[in-house]
mmCIF file of C-alpha atoms in Angstrom:
data_model
loop_
_atom_site.group_PDB
_atom_site.id
_atom_site.type_symbol
_atom_site.label_atom_id
_atom_site.label_comp_id
_atom_site.label_asym_id
_atom_site.label_seq_id
_atom_site.Cartn_x
_atom_site.Cartn_y
_atom_site.Cartn_z
ATOM 1 C CA UNK R 1 -80.216 110.767 -33.649
ATOM 2 C CA UNK R 2 -78.426 109.516 -30.556
ATOM 3 C CA UNK R 3 -74.943 109.855 -29.170
ATOM 4 C CA UNK R 4 -73.152 112.583 -31.116
ATOM 5 C CA UNK R 5 -73.327 110.719 -34.406
ATOM 6 C CA UNK R 6 -71.051 112.123 -37.075
ATOM 7 C CA UNK R 7 -72.560 112.616 -40.547
ATOM 8 C CA UNK R 8 -71.329 110.406 -43.361
ATOM 9 C CA UNK R 9 -68.278 112.153 -44.871
ATOM 10 C CA UNK R 10 -69.628 111.313 -48.308
ATOM 11 C CA UNK R 11 -72.800 113.246 -47.522
ATOM 12 C CA UNK R 12 -71.686 116.486 -45.882
ATOM 13 C CA UNK R 13 -74.325 118.637 -44.265
ATOM 14 C CA UNK R 14 -72.600 121.872 -45.158
ATOM 15 C CA UNK R 15 -74.362 123.345 -48.148
ATOM 16 C CA UNK R 16 -72.337 124.746 -50.995
ATOM 17 C CA UNK R 17 -73.486 126.644 -54.032
ATOM 18 C CA UNK R 18 -72.131 127.686 -57.417
ATOM 19 C CA UNK R 19 -70.227 130.936 -57.526
ATOM 20 C CA UNK R 20 -72.712 133.794 -57.506
ATOM 21 C CA UNK R 21 -73.287 135.862 -60.606
ATOM 22 C CA UNK R 22 -71.325 139.023 -61.057
ATOM 23 C CA UNK R 23 -73.061 142.235 -60.039
ATOM 24 C CA UNK R 24 -74.221 144.473 -62.815
ATOM 25 C CA UNK R 25 -71.820 147.141 -63.962
ATOM 26 C CA UNK R 26 -71.819 150.233 -61.806
ATOM 27 C CA UNK R 27 -73.190 148.492 -58.717
ATOM 28 C CA UNK R 28 -71.013 148.192 -55.649
ATOM 29 C CA UNK R 29 -70.950 144.835 -53.871
ATOM 30 C CA UNK R 30 -72.885 144.591 -50.658
ATOM 31 C CA UNK R 31 -76.495 144.901 -49.648
ATOM 32 C CA UNK R 32 -77.423 146.429 -53.012
ATOM 33 C CA UNK R 33 -76.296 143.250 -54.796
ATOM 34 C CA UNK R 34 -77.888 140.516 -52.727
ATOM 35 C CA UNK R 35 -80.906 140.526 -55.000
ATOM 36 C CA UNK R 36 -83.163 142.314 -52.534
ATOM 37 C CA UNK R 37 -86.602 143.059 -53.876
ATOM 38 C CA UNK R 38 -88.444 146.253 -52.969
ATOM 39 C CA UNK R 39 -91.027 145.694 -50.252
ATOM 40 C CA UNK R 40 -93.880 145.916 -52.755
ATOM 41 C CA UNK R 41 -92.290 143.147 -54.836
ATOM 42 C CA UNK R 42 -91.773 140.545 -52.128
ATOM 43 C CA UNK R 43 -92.921 137.013 -53.009
ATOM 44 C CA UNK R 44 -96.629 136.515 -52.525
ATOM 45 C CA UNK R 45 -96.060 134.555 -49.333
ATOM 46 C CA UNK R 46 -94.071 137.425 -47.841
ATOM 47 C CA UNK R 47 -96.864 139.830 -46.957
ATOM 48 C CA UNK R 48 -99.140 137.179 -45.380
ATOM 49 C CA UNK R 49 -96.203 135.786 -43.410
ATOM 50 C CA UNK R 50 -95.239 139.204 -42.029
ATOM 51 C CA UNK R 51 -98.890 139.825 -41.247
ATOM 52 C CA UNK R 52 -98.970 136.533 -39.352
ATOM 53 C CA UNK R 53 -96.117 137.687 -37.138
ATOM 54 C CA UNK R 54 -97.933 140.960 -36.586
ATOM 55 C CA UNK R 55 -100.914 138.893 -35.465
ATOM 56 C CA UNK R 56 -98.678 137.082 -32.980
ATOM 57 C CA UNK R 57 -97.610 140.445 -31.584
ATOM 58 C CA UNK R 58 -101.277 141.020 -30.782
ATOM 59 C CA UNK R 59 -101.357 137.500 -29.237
ATOM 60 C CA UNK R 60 -103.882 136.099 -31.660
ATOM 61 C CA UNK R 61 -101.681 133.178 -32.746
ATOM 62 C CA UNK R 62 -98.538 131.382 -31.606
ATOM 63 C CA UNK R 63 -95.336 132.717 -33.126
ATOM 64 C CA UNK R 64 -94.488 129.290 -34.555
ATOM 65 C CA UNK R 65 -97.960 128.583 -35.944
ATOM 66 C CA UNK R 66 -97.676 127.619 -39.619
ATOM 67 C CA UNK R 67 -93.936 128.360 -39.841
ATOM 68 C CA UNK R 68 -92.321 125.967 -42.390
ATOM 69 C CA UNK R 69 -88.664 127.082 -42.274
ATOM 70 C CA UNK R 70 -86.355 128.807 -39.790
ATOM 71 C CA UNK R 71 -82.782 130.079 -40.113
ATOM 72 C CA UNK R 72 -80.688 130.316 -36.934
ATOM 73 C CA UNK R 73 -77.802 132.792 -36.980
ATOM 74 C CA UNK R 74 -74.970 132.113 -34.530
ATOM 75 C CA UNK R 75 -71.412 133.291 -33.930
ATOM 76 C CA UNK R 76 -69.467 130.141 -32.969
ATOM 77 C CA UNK R 77 -69.782 126.352 -32.941
ATOM 78 C CA UNK R 78 -71.583 125.305 -29.712
ATOM 79 C CA UNK R 79 -73.734 128.479 -29.554
ATOM 80 C CA UNK R 80 -76.428 126.735 -31.575
ATOM 81 C CA UNK R 81 -76.666 124.001 -28.932
ATOM 82 C CA UNK R 82 -76.037 125.943 -25.719
ATOM 83 C CA UNK R 83 -78.403 128.823 -26.507
ATOM 84 C CA UNK R 84 -80.977 127.261 -28.822
ATOM 85 C CA UNK R 85 -80.496 123.485 -28.866
ATOM 86 C CA UNK R 86 -83.813 122.755 -27.159
ATOM 87 C CA UNK R 87 -85.639 125.195 -29.433
ATOM 88 C CA UNK R 88 -84.076 123.639 -32.537
ATOM 89 C CA UNK R 89 -85.093 120.174 -31.342
ATOM 90 C CA UNK R 90 -88.655 121.412 -30.795
ATOM 91 C CA UNK R 91 -88.865 122.930 -34.268
ATOM 92 C CA UNK R 92 -87.535 119.750 -35.866
ATOM 93 C CA UNK R 93 -90.074 117.700 -33.889
ATOM 94 C CA UNK R 94 -92.818 119.940 -35.305
ATOM 95 C CA UNK R 95 -91.627 119.226 -38.843
ATOM 96 C CA UNK R 96 -90.104 122.671 -39.341
ATOM 97 C CA UNK R 97 -87.000 122.742 -41.535
ATOM 98 C CA UNK R 98 -84.091 124.285 -39.627
ATOM 99 C CA UNK R 99 -81.010 125.818 -41.262
ATOM 100 C CA UNK R 100 -77.966 127.155 -39.428
ATOM 101 C CA UNK R 101 -75.557 129.964 -40.277
ATOM 102 C CA UNK R 102 -72.352 130.039 -38.200
ATOM 103 C CA UNK R 103 -70.076 133.067 -38.433
ATOM 104 C CA UNK R 104 -66.724 131.758 -37.162
ATOM 105 C CA UNK R 105 -64.989 128.482 -36.332
ATOM 106 C CA UNK R 106 -64.488 129.487 -32.695
ATOM 107 C CA UNK R 107 -60.719 129.539 -33.087
ATOM 108 C CA UNK R 108 -60.193 131.545 -29.891
ATOM 109 C CA UNK R 109 -62.107 129.162 -27.660
ATOM 110 C CA UNK R 110 -60.395 127.822 -24.564
ATOM 111 C CA UNK R 111 -60.138 124.029 -24.542
ATOM 112 C CA UNK R 112 -61.205 121.899 -21.595
ATOM 113 C CA UNK R 113 -58.496 120.025 -19.719
ATOM 114 C CA UNK R 114 -57.940 116.553 -21.099
ATOM 115 C CA UNK R 115 -56.940 114.832 -24.324
ATOM 116 C CA UNK R 116 -57.927 117.792 -26.530
ATOM 117 C CA UNK R 117 -56.171 120.500 -24.516
ATOM 118 C CA UNK R 118 -53.152 120.464 -26.835
ATOM 119 C CA UNK R 119 -55.334 121.849 -29.637
ATOM 120 C CA UNK R 120 -55.751 125.263 -28.022
ATOM 121 C CA UNK R 121 -54.333 128.017 -30.198
ATOM 122 C CA UNK R 122 -53.540 125.696 -33.117
ATOM 123 C CA UNK R 123 -55.023 125.232 -36.589
ATOM 124 C CA UNK R 124 -56.115 121.783 -35.482
ATOM 125 C CA UNK R 125 -58.636 123.377 -33.120
ATOM 126 C CA UNK R 126 -60.392 124.911 -36.116
ATOM 127 C CA UNK R 127 -60.810 121.492 -37.704
ATOM 128 C CA UNK R 128 -61.935 119.978 -34.412
ATOM 129 C CA UNK R 129 -64.588 122.613 -33.884
ATOM 130 C CA UNK R 130 -65.860 122.146 -37.428
ATOM 131 C CA UNK R 131 -66.146 118.417 -36.709
ATOM 132 C CA UNK R 132 -67.893 119.056 -33.393
ATOM 133 C CA UNK R 133 -70.424 121.354 -35.033
ATOM 134 C CA UNK R 134 -71.203 118.733 -37.660
ATOM 135 C CA UNK R 135 -71.927 116.175 -34.952
ATOM 136 C CA UNK R 136 -74.073 118.505 -32.861
ATOM 137 C CA UNK R 137 -76.078 119.645 -35.888
ATOM 138 C CA UNK R 138 -76.761 116.034 -36.812
ATOM 139 C CA UNK R 139 -77.862 115.246 -33.256
ATOM 140 C CA UNK R 140 -80.300 118.177 -33.285
ATOM 141 C CA UNK R 141 -81.681 117.381 -36.734
ATOM 142 C CA UNK R 142 -80.509 120.551 -38.472
ATOM 143 C CA UNK R 143 -81.202 120.199 -42.200
ATOM 144 C CA UNK R 144 -78.335 122.261 -43.602
ATOM 145 C CA UNK R 145 -75.469 124.447 -42.403
ATOM 146 C CA UNK R 146 -73.593 127.411 -43.801
ATOM 147 C CA UNK R 147 -70.444 129.368 -42.938
ATOM 148 C CA UNK R 148 -70.568 133.157 -43.048
ATOM 149 C CA UNK R 149 -68.337 134.454 -45.837
ATOM 150 C CA UNK R 150 -68.691 131.303 -47.944
ATOM 151 C CA UNK R 151 -71.277 131.294 -50.785
ATOM 152 C CA UNK R 152 -74.217 131.358 -50.585
ATOM 153 C CA UNK R 153 -73.581 133.287 -47.350
ATOM 154 C CA UNK R 154 -71.383 135.805 -49.173
ATOM 155 C CA UNK R 155 -72.502 139.004 -50.888
ATOM 156 C CA UNK R 156 -72.312 139.082 -54.668
ATOM 157 C CA UNK R 157 -69.082 140.500 -56.013
ATOM 158 C CA UNK R 158 -67.014 139.741 -52.907
ATOM 159 C CA UNK R 159 -64.349 137.056 -52.680
ATOM 160 C CA UNK R 160 -65.072 134.322 -50.122
ATOM 161 C CA UNK R 161 -63.545 134.888 -46.714
ATOM 162 C CA UNK R 162 -63.372 133.253 -43.296
ATOM 163 C CA UNK R 163 -64.390 135.412 -40.358
ATOM 164 C CA UNK R 164 -62.257 134.701 -37.295
ATOM 165 C CA UNK R 165 -63.435 134.363 -33.715
ATOM 166 C CA UNK R 166 -62.883 137.731 -31.998
ATOM 167 C CA UNK R 167 -62.326 136.295 -28.541
ATOM 168 C CA UNK R 168 -63.570 137.868 -25.299
ATOM 169 C CA UNK R 169 -62.722 138.671 -21.718
ATOM 170 C CA UNK R 170 -64.914 138.449 -18.624
ATOM 171 C CA UNK R 171 -65.863 141.869 -17.276
ATOM 172 C CA UNK R 172 -67.730 140.304 -14.372
ATOM 173 C CA UNK R 173 -69.452 136.949 -13.805
ATOM 174 C CA UNK R 174 -71.978 136.471 -16.578
ATOM 175 C CA UNK R 175 -70.912 139.462 -18.674
ATOM 176 C CA UNK R 176 -68.260 139.332 -21.405
ATOM 177 C CA UNK R 177 -66.475 142.123 -23.220
ATOM 178 C CA UNK R 178 -63.938 142.577 -26.036
ATOM 179 C CA UNK R 179 -60.632 140.730 -25.930
ATOM 180 C CA UNK R 180 -57.436 142.681 -25.327
ATOM 181 C CA UNK R 181 -55.861 141.513 -28.601
ATOM 182 C CA UNK R 182 -58.161 141.168 -31.627
ATOM 183 C CA UNK R 183 -56.970 139.772 -34.969
ATOM 184 C CA UNK R 184 -57.365 141.897 -38.084
ATOM 185 C CA UNK R 185 -59.615 139.262 -39.695
ATOM 186 C CA UNK R 186 -61.814 138.918 -36.610
ATOM 187 C CA UNK R 187 -65.570 139.204 -36.993
ATOM 188 C CA UNK R 188 -65.806 142.418 -34.979
ATOM 189 C CA UNK R 189 -63.120 144.044 -37.146
ATOM 190 C CA UNK R 190 -65.166 143.499 -40.304
ATOM 191 C CA UNK R 191 -67.451 146.357 -41.364
ATOM 192 C CA UNK R 192 -70.986 145.764 -40.158
ATOM 193 C CA UNK R 193 -72.199 146.479 -43.709
ATOM 194 C CA UNK R 194 -70.129 143.581 -45.047
ATOM 195 C CA UNK R 195 -71.300 141.152 -42.374
ATOM 196 C CA UNK R 196 -74.901 142.240 -42.923
ATOM 197 C CA UNK R 197 -74.584 141.800 -46.684
ATOM 198 C CA UNK R 198 -73.299 138.251 -46.227
ATOM 199 C CA UNK R 199 -76.172 137.333 -43.914
ATOM 200 C CA UNK R 200 -78.642 138.980 -46.297
ATOM 201 C CA UNK R 201 -77.275 136.959 -49.218
ATOM 202 C CA UNK R 202 -78.166 133.727 -47.428
ATOM 203 C CA UNK R 203 -81.533 134.996 -46.206
ATOM 204 C CA UNK R 204 -82.356 136.011 -49.767
ATOM 205 C CA UNK R 205 -81.326 132.576 -51.039
ATOM 206 C CA UNK R 206 -83.233 130.541 -48.431
ATOM 207 C CA UNK R 207 -86.205 132.870 -47.836
ATOM 208 C CA UNK R 208 -86.957 131.338 -44.415
ATOM 209 C CA UNK R 209 -90.220 132.225 -42.732
ATOM 210 C CA UNK R 210 -88.291 133.348 -39.654
ATOM 211 C CA UNK R 211 -84.699 134.269 -38.725
ATOM 212 C CA UNK R 212 -83.670 133.663 -35.096
ATOM 213 C CA UNK R 213 -80.565 134.963 -33.333
ATOM 214 C CA UNK R 214 -79.359 136.527 -30.079
ATOM 215 C CA UNK R 215 -80.874 139.509 -28.308
ATOM 216 C CA UNK R 216 -79.155 142.880 -28.579
ATOM 217 C CA UNK R 217 -76.853 142.027 -25.670
ATOM 218 C CA UNK R 218 -75.653 138.864 -27.336
ATOM 219 C CA UNK R 219 -76.992 136.737 -24.496
ATOM 220 C CA UNK R 220 -74.057 137.492 -22.206
ATOM 221 C CA UNK R 221 -72.211 140.260 -24.007
ATOM 222 C CA UNK R 222 -69.802 138.375 -26.276
ATOM 223 C CA UNK R 223 -68.806 140.882 -28.990
ATOM 224 C CA UNK R 224 -69.336 138.324 -31.766
ATOM 225 C CA UNK R 225 -72.845 137.565 -30.494
ATOM 226 C CA UNK R 226 -73.701 141.256 -30.472
ATOM 227 C CA UNK R 227 -72.333 141.668 -33.998
ATOM 228 C CA UNK R 228 -74.407 138.765 -35.323
ATOM 229 C CA UNK R 229 -77.538 140.155 -33.672
ATOM 230 C CA UNK R 230 -76.941 143.475 -35.412
ATOM 231 C CA UNK R 231 -76.271 141.842 -38.776
ATOM 232 C CA UNK R 232 -79.177 139.392 -38.551
ATOM 233 C CA UNK R 233 -81.678 142.126 -37.679
ATOM 234 C CA UNK R 234 -80.475 144.405 -40.477
ATOM 235 C CA UNK R 235 -80.344 141.590 -43.045
ATOM 236 C CA UNK R 236 -83.818 140.325 -42.173
ATOM 237 C CA UNK R 237 -85.270 143.796 -42.562
ATOM 238 C CA UNK R 238 -83.436 144.370 -45.835
ATOM 239 C CA UNK R 239 -84.828 141.180 -47.353
ATOM 240 C CA UNK R 240 -88.267 141.454 -45.754
ATOM 241 C CA UNK R 241 -88.169 138.384 -43.490
ATOM 242 C CA UNK R 242 -89.360 138.288 -39.878
ATOM 243 C CA UNK R 243 -86.720 138.247 -37.120
ATOM 244 C CA UNK R 244 -87.025 136.967 -33.553
ATOM 245 C CA UNK R 245 -84.504 137.259 -30.742
ATOM 246 C CA UNK R 246 -83.847 134.509 -28.200
ATOM 247 C CA UNK R 247 -84.526 135.314 -24.548
ATOM 248 C CA UNK R 248 -83.265 133.360 -21.548
ATOM 249 C CA UNK R 249 -85.473 132.664 -18.545
ATOM 250 C CA UNK R 250 -82.997 133.898 -15.929
ATOM 251 C CA UNK R 251 -82.827 137.267 -17.690
ATOM 252 C CA UNK R 252 -86.606 137.523 -17.618
ATOM 253 C CA UNK R 253 -86.959 137.425 -13.846
ATOM 254 C CA UNK R 254 -89.477 135.635 -11.676
ATOM 255 C CA UNK R 255 -92.466 136.759 -13.746
ATOM 256 C CA UNK R 256 -91.329 134.400 -16.487
ATOM 257 C CA UNK R 257 -92.347 131.378 -14.434
ATOM 258 C CA UNK R 258 -96.005 132.133 -15.099
ATOM 259 C CA UNK R 259 -95.351 132.818 -18.766
ATOM 260 C CA UNK R 260 -93.746 129.567 -19.891
ATOM 261 C CA UNK R 261 -95.956 127.684 -22.321
ATOM 262 C CA UNK R 262 -96.046 123.921 -22.662
ATOM 263 C CA UNK R 263 -94.479 123.824 -26.096
ATOM 264 C CA UNK R 264 -93.725 120.144 -25.793
ATOM 265 C CA UNK R 265 -97.462 119.518 -25.797
ATOM 266 C CA UNK R 266 -97.893 121.717 -28.867
ATOM 267 C CA UNK R 267 -98.632 125.401 -28.771
ATOM 268 C CA UNK R 268 -101.820 126.314 -30.537
ATOM 269 C CA UNK R 269 -103.401 129.633 -31.321
ATOM 270 C CA UNK R 270 -102.797 132.001 -28.497
ATOM 271 C CA UNK R 271 -100.608 129.556 -26.542
ATOM 272 C CA UNK R 272 -97.420 130.665 -24.903
ATOM 273 C CA UNK R 273 -98.232 134.345 -24.677
ATOM 274 C CA UNK R 274 -97.319 135.073 -21.083
ATOM 275 C CA UNK R 275 -97.638 138.211 -19.064
ATOM 276 C CA UNK R 276 -94.982 139.763 -16.903
ATOM 277 C CA UNK R 277 -92.408 142.467 -16.598
ATOM 278 C CA UNK R 278 -88.658 142.764 -16.788
ATOM 279 C CA UNK R 279 -86.131 142.066 -19.516
ATOM 280 C CA UNK R 280 -87.880 139.854 -22.016
ATOM 281 C CA UNK R 281 -90.757 138.626 -19.842
ATOM 282 C CA UNK R 282 -93.264 141.224 -20.975
ATOM 283 C CA UNK R 283 -96.130 140.077 -23.133
ATOM 284 C CA UNK R 284 -97.467 143.381 -24.287
ATOM 285 C CA UNK R 285 -98.513 144.022 -27.863
ATOM 286 C CA UNK R 286 -95.896 144.737 -30.483
ATOM 287 C CA UNK R 287 -92.147 144.266 -30.135
ATOM 288 C CA UNK R 288 -92.402 144.071 -26.337
ATOM 289 C CA UNK R 289 -94.274 140.755 -26.433
ATOM 290 C CA UNK R 290 -92.549 137.412 -25.925
ATOM 291 C CA UNK R 291 -93.618 133.800 -26.221
ATOM 292 C CA UNK R 292 -92.062 131.348 -23.778
ATOM 293 C CA UNK R 293 -91.518 127.636 -24.276
ATOM 294 C CA UNK R 294 -90.891 124.869 -21.754
ATOM 295 C CA UNK R 295 -88.677 122.547 -23.820
ATOM 296 C CA UNK R 296 -87.576 120.161 -21.071
ATOM 297 C CA UNK R 297 -88.878 117.232 -23.134
ATOM 298 C CA UNK R 298 -85.835 117.722 -25.385
ATOM 299 C CA UNK R 299 -83.218 117.586 -22.614
ATOM 300 C CA UNK R 300 -81.827 114.229 -23.771
ATOM 301 C CA UNK R 301 -81.432 115.442 -27.356
ATOM 302 C CA UNK R 302 -79.689 118.621 -26.247
ATOM 303 C CA UNK R 303 -77.411 116.632 -23.941
ATOM 304 C CA UNK R 304 -76.348 114.421 -26.854
ATOM 305 C CA UNK R 305 -75.599 117.490 -28.968
ATOM 306 C CA UNK R 306 -73.682 119.201 -26.162
ATOM 307 C CA UNK R 307 -71.420 116.182 -25.751
ATOM 308 C CA UNK R 308 -70.316 116.670 -29.345
ATOM 309 C CA UNK R 309 -68.621 119.937 -28.326
ATOM 310 C CA UNK R 310 -66.041 118.065 -26.261
ATOM 311 C CA UNK R 311 -63.277 120.645 -26.722
ATOM 312 C CA UNK R 312 -65.375 123.387 -25.126
ATOM 313 C CA UNK R 313 -67.452 121.851 -22.368
ATOM 314 C CA UNK R 314 -68.439 118.789 -20.407
ATOM 315 C CA UNK R 315 -71.908 117.707 -19.345
ATOM 316 C CA UNK R 316 -72.549 117.006 -15.664
ATOM 317 C CA UNK R 317 -76.108 115.826 -15.210
ATOM 318 C CA UNK R 318 -78.358 118.691 -16.289
ATOM 319 C CA UNK R 319 -75.518 121.237 -16.166
ATOM 320 C CA UNK R 320 -72.789 122.397 -18.536
ATOM 321 C CA UNK R 321 -69.255 122.850 -17.218
ATOM 322 C CA UNK R 322 -67.299 125.237 -19.443
ATOM 323 C CA UNK R 323 -63.558 125.156 -20.073
ATOM 324 C CA UNK R 324 -62.988 127.795 -17.389
ATOM 325 C CA UNK R 325 -64.950 125.806 -14.806
ATOM 326 C CA UNK R 326 -68.126 127.908 -14.998
ATOM 327 C CA UNK R 327 -71.312 125.905 -14.496
ATOM 328 C CA UNK R 328 -74.706 126.668 -15.956
ATOM 329 C CA UNK R 329 -77.945 124.707 -16.297
ATOM 330 C CA UNK R 330 -78.718 123.232 -19.699
ATOM 331 C CA UNK R 331 -81.177 125.691 -21.216
ATOM 332 C CA UNK R 332 -84.655 124.271 -21.766
ATOM 333 C CA UNK R 333 -86.787 127.372 -21.089
ATOM 334 C CA UNK R 334 -86.538 129.724 -24.056
ATOM 335 C CA UNK R 335 -88.379 132.862 -25.052
ATOM 336 C CA UNK R 336 -88.806 134.379 -28.503
ATOM 337 C CA UNK R 337 -89.640 137.981 -29.252
ATOM 338 C CA UNK R 338 -90.313 139.349 -32.725
ATOM 339 C CA UNK R 339 -88.593 142.652 -33.471
#
């Protein structure tokens, strides 16, 4: 779509929905009220789709083979682009419909030095990050977006709410931990059951073929990332939809180099199933298997989307420079593992 184009304000990309029906008398709000069907009453497409992912685990087909719709679950604006921008661009190029659920507005994010630095810690930063997400989503080709806590991403019987960015501190380079001061309405303060119920409400509404989110470490340990991994896994299982976690090449170790598949050329049956050892690089049967994608063909698209997040980062060639000065390569090698 080009240079960080903003969507027409008359045609917002954020999906809204009518207020959900009231739960039946005697039923508590939460997972029990998201309309979950028993496993034996899943839609007809459900069992074949889950069987297809089981077939991938045995490396008989590519994970993305025949997938029509995918829901990405992220914690903050910019996570969708930094962690999965190249993967989203690849899915869109394949004709797969991509939806995005974002949990918070990233209110606690540090702002890069420059004209936007005065927004840090103000309500205006929330609006700016909402605007930045809209631009990045448009650049990546995301079909529709949702905010956690806002219908349809809100469990039946619960009033809409906004989950707040929990913040973080650096424990050591590359590993984050909880912030010293966490707001009462922060995502990590909310009961996991409530967060899971909200995610499940959207999964039930959309019925994507696949839900994708962080690994169990949240990528680099951010508490909000870990919470959304937990909620996305639990919600996907409750509704009966397949879930895959995103793996990063540097976490996989040197064995990953032999496992990256040429996704840009189109992964067919059996493509992308690499062998190796280490965190995420293994290609054994079952949950230990991973499919790797070389998505460097989408570098320009991801760069355009990254530039939309101007309050949080700058782009320097093929690297991201974060607000704190940390540099990291733009991610174009991504692994997926079905849990």
